[in-house]
Coordinates of C-alpha atoms in Angstrom, one line a residue:
M1407 CA 46.9 40.6 61.6
I1408 CA 48.7 43.7 61.3
N1409 CA 47.8 45.6 57.9
N1410 CA 51.2 47.0 56.5
S1411 CA 49.4 48.2 53.5
N1412 CA 50.1 52.1 54.9
K1413 CA 53.7 51.3 56.0
I1414 CA 56.7 52.0 54.0
Q1415 CA 59.9 50.4 54.3
V1416 CA 63.2 52.1 54.9
I1417 CA 67.0 51.0 54.8
S1418 CA 69.8 52.2 56.0
A1419 CA 72.3 53.0 53.0
V1420 CA 75.2 53.5 55.7
K1421 CA 77.4 51.8 58.1
G1422 CA 76.6 52.8 61.5
N1423 CA 73.6 54.0 63.7
V1424 CA 71.1 56.0 61.9
V1425 CA 68.2 57.5 64.4
L1426 CA 64.9 59.2 63.0
F1427 CA 63.6 61.0 66.0
V1428 CA 60.3 63.3 65.4
P1429 CA 58.6 63.5 68.5
E1430 CA 55.6 65.5 66.6
Q1431 CA 54.8 62.3 64.3
H1432 CA 55.8 60.1 67.0
L1433 CA 58.7 58.9 65.3
N1434 CA 61.7 57.1 67.2
V1435 CA 63.2 54.8 64.8
R1436 CA 66.8 54.0 65.1
W1437 CA 68.7 51.6 62.3
A1438 CA 71.9 49.7 64.1
R1439 CA 73.6 48.7 60.5
K1440 CA 74.2 49.3 56.9
G1441 CA 70.9 47.8 55.1
A1442 CA 69.1 47.8 58.5
K1443 CA 64.9 47.9 57.8
A1444 CA 62.2 49.6 59.2
L1445 CA 58.4 49.5 59.1
I1446 CA 57.3 53.2 59.0
D1447 CA 53.6 54.8 59.0
R1448 CA 53.5 56.8 55.2
S1449 CA 51.2 59.3 56.7
A1450 CA 53.9 60.0 59.7
L1451 CA 56.4 59.9 57.3
E1452 CA 55.0 62.3 54.4
D1453 CA 54.6 64.5 57.3
A1454 CA 57.8 64.4 59.1
F1455 CA 59.7 64.5 55.5
Y1456 CA 59.9 68.0 55.2
M1457 CA 61.5 68.5 58.2
P1458 CA 65.0 69.3 57.5
G1459 CA 66.8 66.5 59.0
V1460 CA 64.7 64.0 57.9
E1461 CA 64.4 65.3 54.4
Y1462 CA 68.3 65.6 54.2
M1463 CA 69.1 61.9 55.4
F1464 CA 67.1 60.8 52.3
R1465 CA 67.7 63.3 49.9
H1466 CA 71.6 62.4 50.4
G1467 CA 70.9 58.4 50.9
I1468 CA 71.6 57.7 54.7
L1469 CA 68.0 56.3 54.3
Y1470 CA 66.0 55.3 51.3
T1471 CA 63.2 53.2 50.2
T1472 CA 61.9 51.3 47.6
D1473 CA 58.0 53.0 47.3
E1474 CA 58.3 54.3 43.7
Q1475 CA 54.6 56.3 45.1
F1476 CA 56.5 57.7 47.9
L1477 CA 59.6 59.0 46.0
I1478 CA 57.6 60.3 43.7
D1479 CA 55.1 62.3 46.1
V1480 CA 57.8 63.9 48.1
G1481 CA 59.8 64.7 45.3
L1482 CA 63.0 62.4 45.0
K1483 CA 62.2 60.6 41.8
E1484 CA 60.1 62.4 38.7
I1485 CA 58.7 61.4 36.1
D1486 CA 60.2 63.1 32.5
E1487 CA 57.8 64.2 29.6
N1488 CA 58.3 60.4 28.0
G1489 CA 56.9 59.4 31.3
K1490 CA 60.9 57.7 32.4
E1491 CA 61.3 57.6 36.2
V1492 CA 64.3 60.0 37.0
D1493 CA 65.9 59.3 40.1
R1494 CA 67.0 62.3 42.1
V1495 CA 69.0 60.4 44.5
I1496 CA 71.5 57.8 43.9
I1497 CA 72.6 54.6 46.3
L1498 CA 74.7 52.2 45.6
S1499 CA 74.6 48.5 46.0
D1500 CA 77.7 47.1 47.4
Q1501 CA 78.1 44.9 43.9
Q1502 CA 77.9 48.4 42.3
M1503 CA 80.9 50.4 44.7
H1504 CA 82.7 46.9 44.0
R1505 CA 82.0 47.4 39.9
Y1506 CA 83.2 51.0 40.1
L1507 CA 86.4 50.5 41.9
T1508 CA 87.0 47.5 39.8
V1509 CA 86.4 47.2 36.6
A1510 CA 84.2 49.4 35.5
P1511 CA 85.6 52.1 33.3
I1512 CA 86.8 55.4 34.9
S1513 CA 84.6 57.1 32.8
E1514 CA 81.9 55.5 34.1
L1515 CA 83.3 56.5 37.5
K1516 CA 83.9 59.8 36.4
E1517 CA 80.1 60.2 35.2
I1518 CA 78.6 58.7 38.6
L1519 CA 80.5 61.0 41.2
P1520 CA 79.0 63.9 40.7
K1521 CA 75.7 62.9 40.9
L1522 CA 76.4 61.1 44.5
S1523 CA 75.8 62.8 47.5
V1524 CA 78.7 63.5 49.9
E1525 CA 77.1 60.6 52.4
Q1526 CA 77.1 58.1 48.9
A1527 CA 80.7 59.0 47.6
S1528 CA 82.6 58.8 51.2
A1529 CA 80.2 55.4 51.6
L1530 CA 82.4 54.5 48.1
A1531 CA 85.6 55.0 49.8
D1532 CA 84.5 53.5 53.0
Y1533 CA 84.0 50.6 51.1
A1534 CA 87.1 50.8 49.1
I1535 CA 89.2 51.1 52.6
D1536 CA 87.0 48.3 54.0
N1537 CA 88.0 46.0 51.0
G1538 CA 91.4 46.9 50.1
L1539 CA 90.9 47.9 47.0
A1540 CA 93.6 50.1 46.2
D1541 CA 93.7 51.7 42.9
M1542 CA 95.5 55.1 43.0
A1543 CA 93.7 56.9 39.6
R1544 CA 90.3 55.2 40.9
A1545 CA 90.9 57.1 44.7
D1546 CA 92.4 60.4 43.6
L1547 CA 88.7 60.7 41.1
I1548 CA 86.9 60.1 44.8
K1549 CA 89.0 62.1 46.9
P1550 CA 87.2 65.5 46.2
Y1551 CA 83.8 64.3 46.3
A1552 CA 84.1 61.7 49.4
H1553 CA 86.7 64.2 51.6
K1554 CA 88.8 61.2 52.2
D1555 CA 92.2 60.0 51.3
I1556 CA 91.5 56.4 50.3
M1557 CA 94.9 55.5 49.5
K1558 CA 96.3 57.1 53.2
A1559 CA 93.6 55.2 55.0
L1560 CA 94.7 52.2 53.4
M1561 CA 98.1 52.9 54.4
M1562 CA 97.0 53.3 57.8
K1563 CA 94.7 50.1 58.5
R1564 CA 97.8 48.2 56.9
D1565 CA 100.0 49.8 59.4
M1566 CA 97.7 49.2 61.9
E1567 CA 97.4 45.7 61.1
E1568 CA 101.3 45.1 61.6
L1569 CA 101.9 47.1 64.7
N1570 CA 99.0 44.6 65.8
N1571 CA 100.5 41.6 64.7
K1572 CA 103.8 42.7 66.1
K1573 CA 102.4 42.8 69.3
E1574 CA 100.5 39.1 68.9
G1575 CA 103.9 37.5 67.8

């Protein structure tokens, strides 16, 4: 039986491939899609974390873990003076993204956007595009954070679908 007590589950938060390659720590892990999970040796990940590319992937929400102690140890989560945990990196679930893009007050979206990394803001924009969530006010708010024009992307997507339908029909 394998002992997983010294392993940390690391999850990809972005669409597409993510690779963690640190030869010095014998780490070579690939996540093929959003939500893909991998178990990584805790000590190897702690040592590798301080290499710029690895730290970047965690600080910008490309990779994440729910291991609270690891997050505290590497500075991604802090304990304030009241003993409350404070996240330094925000990862939005699909349900949260859907809520921010549809029913949440725009003031909540305005509040969360500056706290998101560019990658997470981009993931929010991608979610809007993939799901056809077209709200001009929200798209305009997200654009400077994600560097993506949601409305333009949705129009291009619709045009491509129409073109494909004409070819098939």
